mmCIF file of C-alpha atoms in Angstrom:
data_model
loop_
_atom_site.group_PDB
_atom_site.id
_atom_site.type_symbol
_atom_site.label_atom_id
_atom_site.label_comp_id
_atom_site.label_asym_id
_atom_site.label_seq_id
_atom_site.Cartn_x
_atom_site.Cartn_y
_atom_site.Cartn_z
ATOM 1 C CA UNK A 1 221.309 183.059 199.130
ATOM 2 C CA UNK A 2 221.079 186.367 196.849
ATOM 3 C CA UNK A 3 222.353 189.776 199.003
ATOM 4 C CA UNK A 4 222.939 192.910 197.967
ATOM 5 C CA UNK A 5 221.561 194.332 193.987
ATOM 6 C CA UNK A 6 221.049 190.140 193.458
ATOM 7 C CA UNK A 7 218.455 190.224 195.783
ATOM 8 C CA UNK A 8 217.397 193.042 194.446
ATOM 9 C CA UNK A 9 216.794 192.440 191.060
ATOM 10 C CA UNK A 10 215.663 188.985 192.262
ATOM 11 C CA UNK A 11 212.406 190.369 193.807
ATOM 12 C CA UNK A 12 212.180 192.948 190.414
ATOM 13 C CA UNK A 13 212.444 189.938 187.933
ATOM 14 C CA UNK A 14 210.532 187.087 190.059
ATOM 15 C CA UNK A 15 207.233 186.148 189.024
ATOM 16 C CA UNK A 16 203.981 185.242 191.310
ATOM 17 C CA UNK A 17 201.269 182.815 191.173
ATOM 18 C CA UNK A 18 197.709 184.428 191.273
ATOM 19 C CA UNK A 19 195.327 181.759 191.030
ATOM 20 C CA UNK A 20 192.084 181.813 193.110
ATOM 21 C CA UNK A 21 191.737 180.788 196.929
ATOM 22 C CA UNK A 22 189.070 178.050 195.236
ATOM 23 C CA UNK A 23 191.578 176.531 192.688
ATOM 24 C CA UNK A 24 195.009 177.360 194.230
ATOM 25 C CA UNK A 25 196.505 174.365 196.342
ATOM 26 C CA UNK A 26 196.966 172.928 199.700
ATOM 27 C CA UNK A 27 200.076 171.702 201.960
ATOM 28 C CA UNK A 28 199.506 167.707 201.154
ATOM 29 C CA UNK A 29 199.198 168.440 197.358
ATOM 30 C CA UNK A 30 202.478 170.645 197.473
ATOM 31 C CA UNK A 31 204.645 167.892 198.650
ATOM 32 C CA UNK A 32 203.344 165.933 195.563
ATOM 33 C CA UNK A 33 206.593 164.146 193.380
ATOM 34 C CA UNK A 34 206.426 163.437 190.252
ATOM 35 C CA UNK A 35 208.088 159.483 190.429
ATOM 36 C CA UNK A 36 209.313 157.416 187.176
ATOM 37 C CA UNK A 37 210.565 154.213 186.382
ATOM 38 C CA UNK A 38 212.871 153.715 183.550
ATOM 39 C CA UNK A 39 214.283 150.579 182.336
ATOM 40 C CA UNK A 40 217.673 151.492 180.516
ATOM 41 C CA UNK A 41 218.414 148.486 177.991
ATOM 42 C CA UNK A 42 214.509 148.735 176.820
ATOM 43 C CA UNK A 43 215.321 152.128 175.050
ATOM 44 C CA UNK A 44 218.449 149.807 173.343
ATOM 45 C CA UNK A 45 216.010 147.252 172.377
ATOM 46 C CA UNK A 46 213.701 149.983 170.770
ATOM 47 C CA UNK A 47 216.213 151.894 169.572
ATOM 48 C CA UNK A 48 217.870 148.858 167.706
ATOM 49 C CA UNK A 49 214.282 147.460 166.816
ATOM 50 C CA UNK A 50 213.911 150.750 165.353
ATOM 51 C CA UNK A 51 216.967 150.310 163.564
ATOM 52 C CA UNK A 52 216.094 146.804 161.372
ATOM 53 C CA UNK A 53 212.644 148.405 161.140
ATOM 54 C CA UNK A 54 214.347 151.263 159.405
ATOM 55 C CA UNK A 55 216.697 148.555 157.315
ATOM 56 C CA UNK A 56 213.233 146.308 156.585
ATOM 57 C CA UNK A 57 211.333 149.772 154.979
ATOM 58 C CA UNK A 58 214.206 150.901 152.970
ATOM 59 C CA UNK A 59 214.836 147.015 151.427
ATOM 60 C CA UNK A 60 211.239 146.840 150.569
ATOM 61 C CA UNK A 61 211.350 150.804 148.999
ATOM 62 C CA UNK A 62 214.746 149.745 147.218
ATOM 63 C CA UNK A 63 212.946 146.427 145.696
ATOM 64 C CA UNK A 64 210.029 147.555 144.781
ATOM 65 C CA UNK A 65 210.615 151.434 143.766
ATOM 66 C CA UNK A 66 214.015 151.672 143.324
ATOM 67 C CA UNK A 67 215.184 149.307 141.045
ATOM 68 C CA UNK A 68 212.811 149.242 138.433
ATOM 69 C CA UNK A 69 213.265 152.999 137.694
ATOM 70 C CA UNK A 70 217.032 152.579 137.969
ATOM 71 C CA UNK A 71 216.778 150.033 135.256
ATOM 72 C CA UNK A 72 214.624 151.715 132.802
ATOM 73 C CA UNK A 73 217.290 154.435 132.926
ATOM 74 C CA UNK A 74 216.289 158.374 133.123
ATOM 75 C CA UNK A 75 213.057 159.885 132.096
ATOM 76 C CA UNK A 76 214.394 161.834 129.793
ATOM 77 C CA UNK A 77 216.484 160.046 127.026
ATOM 78 C CA UNK A 78 220.194 160.920 126.775
ATOM 79 C CA UNK A 79 219.644 162.735 129.984
ATOM 80 C CA UNK A 80 223.311 162.638 132.057
ATOM 81 C CA UNK A 81 222.298 163.933 135.588
ATOM 82 C CA UNK A 82 222.778 161.920 138.168
ATOM 83 C CA UNK A 83 222.577 159.152 139.397
ATOM 84 C CA UNK A 84 222.671 158.433 135.518
ATOM 85 C CA UNK A 85 225.553 160.144 134.585
ATOM 86 C CA UNK A 86 228.279 157.167 134.515
ATOM 87 C CA UNK A 87 230.170 157.873 137.358
ATOM 88 C CA UNK A 88 232.955 155.529 137.820
ATOM 89 C CA UNK A 89 231.046 152.942 134.927
ATOM 90 C CA UNK A 90 234.060 151.954 133.540
ATOM 91 C CA UNK A 91 234.883 149.785 137.263
ATOM 92 C CA UNK A 92 231.899 147.145 136.721
ATOM 93 C CA UNK A 93 231.110 145.260 134.233
ATOM 94 C CA UNK A 94 229.215 145.216 131.619
ATOM 95 C CA UNK A 95 230.216 149.354 131.782
ATOM 96 C CA UNK A 96 227.870 151.504 132.845
ATOM 97 C CA UNK A 97 227.745 154.498 130.322
ATOM 98 C CA UNK A 98 226.333 158.582 130.819
ATOM 99 C CA UNK A 99 222.715 158.502 130.468
ATOM 100 C CA UNK A 100 221.985 154.258 130.833
ATOM 101 C CA UNK A 101 220.224 152.767 133.355
ATOM 102 C CA UNK A 102 221.907 150.455 135.337
ATOM 103 C CA UNK A 103 221.106 147.575 137.742
ATOM 104 C CA UNK A 104 221.575 148.778 141.601
ATOM 105 C CA UNK A 105 222.400 145.172 142.855
ATOM 106 C CA UNK A 106 225.337 144.957 140.589
ATOM 107 C CA UNK A 107 226.293 148.072 138.891
ATOM 108 C CA UNK A 108 225.399 150.862 142.406
ATOM 109 C CA UNK A 109 227.755 153.354 142.859
ATOM 110 C CA UNK A 110 228.678 151.784 146.094
ATOM 111 C CA UNK A 111 229.568 148.757 143.523
ATOM 112 C CA UNK A 112 231.413 150.631 141.010
ATOM 113 C CA UNK A 113 233.894 152.024 144.341
ATOM 114 C CA UNK A 114 234.037 149.219 146.681
ATOM 115 C CA UNK A 115 233.098 146.283 144.839
ATOM 116 C CA UNK A 116 230.238 145.613 146.683
ATOM 117 C CA UNK A 117 227.553 146.908 148.089
ATOM 118 C CA UNK A 118 226.853 147.141 152.124
ATOM 119 C CA UNK A 119 223.723 147.984 153.429
ATOM 120 C CA UNK A 120 223.368 151.530 152.627
ATOM 121 C CA UNK A 121 222.323 151.067 148.909
ATOM 122 C CA UNK A 122 219.005 150.145 149.878
ATOM 123 C CA UNK A 123 218.445 154.085 151.062
ATOM 124 C CA UNK A 124 220.958 155.432 148.447
ATOM 125 C CA UNK A 125 218.625 156.532 146.149
ATOM 126 C CA UNK A 126 214.925 158.175 145.624
ATOM 127 C CA UNK A 127 212.678 157.562 146.826
ATOM 128 C CA UNK A 128 213.935 155.264 149.191
ATOM 129 C CA UNK A 129 216.302 157.556 150.207
ATOM 130 C CA UNK A 130 213.547 160.246 151.475
ATOM 131 C CA UNK A 131 211.021 157.377 153.263
ATOM 132 C CA UNK A 132 213.972 155.889 155.218
ATOM 133 C CA UNK A 133 215.093 159.507 156.606
ATOM 134 C CA UNK A 134 211.734 159.603 157.932
ATOM 135 C CA UNK A 135 211.843 156.800 159.560
ATOM 136 C CA UNK A 136 215.144 157.436 160.841
ATOM 137 C CA UNK A 137 214.289 159.407 164.026
ATOM 138 C CA UNK A 138 212.903 156.026 165.383
ATOM 139 C CA UNK A 139 216.014 155.125 165.818
ATOM 140 C CA UNK A 140 218.045 158.356 166.404
ATOM 141 C CA UNK A 141 216.343 160.221 168.759
ATOM 142 C CA UNK A 142 215.832 156.526 170.753
ATOM 143 C CA UNK A 143 219.383 155.845 170.506
ATOM 144 C CA UNK A 144 220.293 159.348 172.119
ATOM 145 C CA UNK A 145 217.954 159.606 174.709
ATOM 146 C CA UNK A 146 219.001 155.549 175.828
ATOM 147 C CA UNK A 147 222.498 157.141 176.217
ATOM 148 C CA UNK A 148 221.566 159.743 178.108
ATOM 149 C CA UNK A 149 219.546 157.412 180.299
ATOM 150 C CA UNK A 150 222.244 155.228 180.501
ATOM 151 C CA UNK A 151 225.537 158.176 181.160
ATOM 152 C CA UNK A 152 223.101 158.664 184.854
ATOM 153 C CA UNK A 153 222.763 154.893 185.118
ATOM 154 C CA UNK A 154 226.677 154.639 185.094
ATOM 155 C CA UNK A 155 227.218 157.526 187.033
ATOM 156 C CA UNK A 156 225.372 155.825 189.967
ATOM 157 C CA UNK A 157 226.738 152.882 189.529
ATOM 158 C CA UNK A 158 230.090 154.629 190.005
ATOM 159 C CA UNK A 159 228.854 156.522 193.239
ATOM 160 C CA UNK A 160 227.301 153.453 194.822
ATOM 161 C CA UNK A 161 230.899 151.640 194.242
ATOM 162 C CA UNK A 162 228.775 148.925 191.580
ATOM 163 C CA UNK A 163 231.474 149.744 188.775
ATOM 164 C CA UNK A 164 235.027 151.203 188.352
ATOM 165 C CA UNK A 165 236.892 154.389 188.109
ATOM 166 C CA UNK A 166 238.277 152.920 185.232
ATOM 167 C CA UNK A 167 235.111 152.149 183.744
ATOM 168 C CA UNK A 168 233.335 155.687 184.562
ATOM 169 C CA UNK A 169 235.922 157.405 183.422
ATOM 170 C CA UNK A 170 236.044 155.894 179.810
ATOM 171 C CA UNK A 171 232.437 155.993 179.667
ATOM 172 C CA UNK A 172 232.566 159.607 180.209
ATOM 173 C CA UNK A 173 235.393 160.351 177.752
ATOM 174 C CA UNK A 174 233.527 158.376 174.844
ATOM 175 C CA UNK A 175 229.798 159.830 175.820
ATOM 176 C CA UNK A 176 230.136 162.927 173.672
ATOM 177 C CA UNK A 177 231.917 161.025 170.728
ATOM 178 C CA UNK A 178 228.806 158.176 170.960
ATOM 179 C CA UNK A 179 226.307 161.270 171.313
ATOM 180 C CA UNK A 180 227.836 163.368 167.886
ATOM 181 C CA UNK A 181 228.320 159.949 166.163
ATOM 182 C CA UNK A 182 224.371 159.205 166.157
ATOM 183 C CA UNK A 183 223.550 162.904 165.175
ATOM 184 C CA UNK A 184 225.984 162.847 162.253
ATOM 185 C CA UNK A 185 224.731 159.917 161.053
ATOM 186 C CA UNK A 186 221.587 161.641 158.924
ATOM 187 C CA UNK A 187 224.552 163.128 156.448
ATOM 188 C CA UNK A 188 224.012 159.764 154.613
ATOM 189 C CA UNK A 189 220.622 161.353 153.705
ATOM 190 C CA UNK A 190 221.474 164.304 152.778
ATOM 191 C CA UNK A 191 225.281 163.845 150.981
ATOM 192 C CA UNK A 192 224.088 161.717 147.814
ATOM 193 C CA UNK A 193 226.771 158.778 147.257
ATOM 194 C CA UNK A 194 226.458 159.262 143.500
ATOM 195 C CA UNK A 195 227.778 162.781 143.915
ATOM 196 C CA UNK A 196 230.207 162.321 147.165
ATOM 197 C CA UNK A 197 231.132 159.396 147.585
ATOM 198 C CA UNK A 198 233.103 160.674 150.474
ATOM 199 C CA UNK A 199 230.882 162.786 152.407
ATOM 200 C CA UNK A 200 228.519 160.103 152.008
ATOM 201 C CA UNK A 201 230.013 157.678 154.102
ATOM 202 C CA UNK A 202 231.840 159.675 156.399
ATOM 203 C CA UNK A 203 228.102 159.929 157.968
ATOM 204 C CA UNK A 204 228.190 156.029 157.961
ATOM 205 C CA UNK A 205 232.164 156.224 159.676
ATOM 206 C CA UNK A 206 230.260 158.116 162.657
ATOM 207 C CA UNK A 207 227.435 155.503 163.239
ATOM 208 C CA UNK A 208 230.361 152.567 162.940
ATOM 209 C CA UNK A 209 232.202 154.826 165.978
ATOM 210 C CA UNK A 210 229.291 155.008 168.093
ATOM 211 C CA UNK A 211 227.853 151.475 167.271
ATOM 212 C CA UNK A 212 230.983 150.362 168.130
ATOM 213 C CA UNK A 213 231.902 151.919 170.813
ATOM 214 C CA UNK A 214 227.976 151.519 172.777
ATOM 215 C CA UNK A 215 228.687 147.345 172.106
ATOM 216 C CA UNK A 216 231.919 148.071 173.800
ATOM 217 C CA UNK A 217 230.836 149.824 176.598
ATOM 218 C CA UNK A 218 227.756 148.032 177.330
ATOM 219 C CA UNK A 219 229.645 144.472 177.360
ATOM 220 C CA UNK A 220 232.501 145.509 179.620
ATOM 221 C CA UNK A 221 229.652 146.745 181.810
ATOM 222 C CA UNK A 222 229.199 143.106 182.403
ATOM 223 C CA UNK A 223 232.553 142.683 182.896
ATOM 224 C CA UNK A 224 233.166 145.119 185.178
ATOM 225 C CA UNK A 225 230.348 144.576 187.564
ATOM 226 C CA UNK A 226 231.083 140.984 187.585
ATOM 227 C CA UNK A 227 227.922 139.662 186.420
ATOM 228 C CA UNK A 228 227.190 136.203 186.717
ATOM 229 C CA UNK A 229 224.740 134.970 184.291
ATOM 230 C CA UNK A 230 223.561 131.160 185.373
ATOM 231 C CA UNK A 231 222.986 129.728 181.468
ATOM 232 C CA UNK A 232 226.375 130.786 180.595
ATOM 233 C CA UNK A 233 227.915 129.136 183.445
ATOM 234 C CA UNK A 234 228.075 130.812 186.589
ATOM 235 C CA UNK A 235 230.451 134.521 186.986
ATOM 236 C CA UNK A 236 233.251 132.199 184.923
ATOM 237 C CA UNK A 237 231.859 131.433 181.705
ATOM 238 C CA UNK A 238 229.923 134.697 181.782
ATOM 239 C CA UNK A 239 233.347 136.059 181.584
ATOM 240 C CA UNK A 240 234.595 134.076 178.816
ATOM 241 C CA UNK A 241 231.999 134.965 176.683
ATOM 242 C CA UNK A 242 232.256 138.830 177.608
ATOM 243 C CA UNK A 243 235.820 138.364 177.085
ATOM 244 C CA UNK A 244 235.344 136.045 173.392
ATOM 245 C CA UNK A 245 232.948 139.262 172.340
ATOM 246 C CA UNK A 246 234.857 141.613 172.926
ATOM 247 C CA UNK A 247 238.209 140.425 171.656
ATOM 248 C CA UNK A 248 236.448 139.791 168.154
ATOM 249 C CA UNK A 249 234.748 143.311 168.445
ATOM 250 C CA UNK A 250 238.096 145.017 169.042
ATOM 251 C CA UNK A 251 239.417 143.417 166.095
ATOM 252 C CA UNK A 252 236.797 143.536 163.658
ATOM 253 C CA UNK A 253 235.683 147.064 164.469
ATOM 254 C CA UNK A 254 239.427 149.159 163.527
ATOM 255 C CA UNK A 255 239.413 146.780 160.454
ATOM 256 C CA UNK A 256 235.740 148.467 159.789
ATOM 257 C CA UNK A 257 236.743 151.596 160.922
ATOM 258 C CA UNK A 258 240.098 151.627 158.748
ATOM 259 C CA UNK A 259 238.285 150.513 155.522
ATOM 260 C CA UNK A 260 235.658 153.406 155.580
ATOM 261 C CA UNK A 261 238.112 155.777 156.973
ATOM 262 C CA UNK A 262 240.147 154.880 153.392
ATOM 263 C CA UNK A 263 237.048 155.460 151.265
ATOM 264 C CA UNK A 264 236.036 158.966 153.411
ATOM 265 C CA UNK A 265 239.902 159.822 152.787
ATOM 266 C CA UNK A 266 240.841 158.807 149.532
ATOM 267 C CA UNK A 267 237.642 158.391 148.008
ATOM 268 C CA UNK A 268 238.247 154.656 146.824
ATOM 269 C CA UNK A 269 238.273 151.561 148.660
ATOM 270 C CA UNK A 270 241.294 149.583 150.227
ATOM 271 C CA UNK A 271 243.217 147.310 147.701
ATOM 272 C CA UNK A 272 243.179 144.214 149.720
ATOM 273 C CA UNK A 273 239.787 144.824 150.333
ATOM 274 C CA UNK A 274 238.653 143.429 147.193
ATOM 275 C CA UNK A 275 240.747 139.920 147.606
ATOM 276 C CA UNK A 276 238.513 137.112 147.426
ATOM 277 C CA UNK A 277 237.710 134.984 150.508
ATOM 278 C CA UNK A 278 235.933 132.035 149.896
ATOM 279 C CA UNK A 279 234.364 134.014 146.922
ATOM 280 C CA UNK A 280 233.270 137.044 148.518
ATOM 281 C CA UNK A 281 235.454 139.979 148.750
ATOM 282 C CA UNK A 282 237.626 140.135 152.333
ATOM 283 C CA UNK A 283 235.383 143.679 152.388
ATOM 284 C CA UNK A 284 232.466 142.045 152.342
ATOM 285 C CA UNK A 285 233.070 139.667 155.156
ATOM 286 C CA UNK A 286 234.417 142.648 156.916
ATOM 287 C CA UNK A 287 231.203 144.218 156.709
ATOM 288 C CA UNK A 288 229.076 141.449 157.643
ATOM 289 C CA UNK A 289 231.553 140.418 160.509
ATOM 290 C CA UNK A 290 230.974 143.991 162.036
ATOM 291 C CA UNK A 291 227.196 144.065 161.396
ATOM 292 C CA UNK A 292 226.545 141.019 163.753
ATOM 293 C CA UNK A 293 229.073 142.286 166.532
ATOM 294 C CA UNK A 294 227.613 145.766 166.336
ATOM 295 C CA UNK A 295 223.912 144.975 165.574
ATOM 296 C CA UNK A 296 222.674 142.145 166.470
ATOM 297 C CA UNK A 297 224.691 140.392 169.460
ATOM 298 C CA UNK A 298 224.192 144.327 171.203
ATOM 299 C CA UNK A 299 220.021 143.673 170.514
ATOM 300 C CA UNK A 300 220.781 139.905 172.527
ATOM 301 C CA UNK A 301 222.230 141.353 174.935
ATOM 302 C CA UNK A 302 219.921 144.432 175.293
ATOM 303 C CA UNK A 303 217.250 141.969 175.731
ATOM 304 C CA UNK A 304 219.285 140.396 178.461
ATOM 305 C CA UNK A 305 219.449 143.165 180.449
ATOM 306 C CA UNK A 306 215.746 144.469 179.788
ATOM 307 C CA UNK A 307 214.819 141.675 181.361
ATOM 308 C CA UNK A 308 217.175 141.232 184.372
ATOM 309 C CA UNK A 309 218.099 143.965 185.392
ATOM 310 C CA UNK A 310 216.175 147.055 187.592
ATOM 311 C CA UNK A 311 214.768 150.186 186.368
ATOM 312 C CA UNK A 312 216.077 153.571 187.131
ATOM 313 C CA UNK A 313 214.099 154.844 189.827
ATOM 314 C CA UNK A 314 213.263 159.020 188.818
ATOM 315 C CA UNK A 315 212.122 160.939 190.957
ATOM 316 C CA UNK A 316 210.836 164.899 189.797
ATOM 317 C CA UNK A 317 209.850 168.069 192.523
ATOM 318 C CA UNK A 318 209.931 171.495 192.094
ATOM 319 C CA UNK A 319 210.333 174.144 194.624
ATOM 320 C CA UNK A 320 207.283 176.261 196.258
ATOM 321 C CA UNK A 321 206.821 178.809 193.754
ATOM 322 C CA UNK A 322 206.473 182.516 195.052
ATOM 323 C CA UNK A 323 202.229 183.827 195.463
ATOM 324 C CA UNK A 324 200.782 186.281 195.591
ATOM 325 C CA UNK A 325 200.816 187.845 199.102
ATOM 326 C CA UNK A 326 203.786 186.213 199.987
ATOM 327 C CA UNK A 327 207.610 187.254 200.535
ATOM 328 C CA UNK A 328 209.998 186.277 197.334
ATOM 329 C CA UNK A 329 212.230 184.799 199.326
ATOM 330 C CA UNK A 330 210.327 182.191 200.330
ATOM 331 C CA UNK A 331 209.087 183.193 203.550
ATOM 332 C CA UNK A 332 205.996 181.669 206.132
ATOM 333 C CA UNK A 333 203.164 181.874 203.658
ATOM 334 C CA UNK A 334 200.619 184.211 204.816
ATOM 335 C CA UNK A 335 197.260 183.165 206.924
ATOM 336 C CA UNK A 336 195.247 183.121 203.284
ATOM 337 C CA UNK A 337 198.166 181.270 201.672
ATOM 338 C CA UNK A 338 196.747 177.472 202.457
ATOM 339 C CA UNK A 339 192.142 177.673 201.834
ATOM 340 C CA UNK A 340 191.754 175.133 204.478
ATOM 341 C CA UNK A 341 194.563 176.049 207.636
ATOM 342 C CA UNK A 342 193.312 179.706 206.798
ATOM 343 C CA UNK A 343 189.358 178.867 207.363
ATOM 344 C CA UNK A 344 190.340 176.341 210.711
ATOM 345 C CA UNK A 345 192.439 179.375 212.012
ATOM 346 C CA UNK A 346 189.667 181.416 211.573
ATOM 347 C CA UNK A 347 187.391 178.739 213.149
ATOM 348 C CA UNK A 348 189.350 178.638 216.225
ATOM 349 C CA UNK A 349 189.364 182.605 216.627
ATOM 350 C CA UNK A 350 185.730 182.549 216.801
ATOM 351 C CA UNK A 351 185.648 179.948 219.162
ATOM 352 C CA UNK A 352 188.071 181.799 221.227
#
């Protein structure tokens, strides 16, 4: 309870409700609470589905609108304005000269720097960049909402003793990085790939960190809670499957982050990533493995957990507000506070 000057200030500043007696409230309704059930993994499924939807939109825009326009070249003959400035054009064959059109599949700015296209090439150029940026919030906001509820879920599991203190502390430590990484991914739509490849790739690096942490922590949750899946062979089979996946991701994840970091901090790709592995660049192999481990597998795990786990039960309530004619400190309501009760008391007084 507030006292002294604080209590006086509270009395002065405290608002009071003053609805009419006929439309005010009664005791039974004041006990009402908002009860919500939230299936946390369902939010993650929606988030990953939104990501794939964003990719589909970007691919469609790139194929139908971007590629034909880039092949034509600049609208004004001889214009050397980006993306037709010929930057890094000598790194591809045939080379791209300033003022010339180019084939995005073999001569994009990513191909000129990395040696190959990754998924970002689909939204690097207008109008795909702008349209994809409008779809992206579906993924970003739903992933942020998921991270918020997953934090609550993990915290409750820890309080109830269902997860270890180690898991809980690791999740707490990585939570802020996952939020920041998800929020800063939008910079890929702000910093243009054909003007600043390092700044553009930095946004993608943030998302890679987030997706890797989400995938690892979510799968580690299954291991830490000693979850058993019958069709995986019970507890032993489930543990083996989880350990194999975690090991693979803990190997491929850092390698992918290293390759991306080289582009961010050096403005070029790591030389060994251009070595061929079965006719494909080593960096491209890492790219594809990373995508499967951190976008495809996590979606499958999220669907499994969505269908098998119980939802969070959330109860939301409000303290009783101050009403005109009542004490600010929340003393018992006056005779007129509850219309039905006041009427009953009047009848009793009349009978007496």
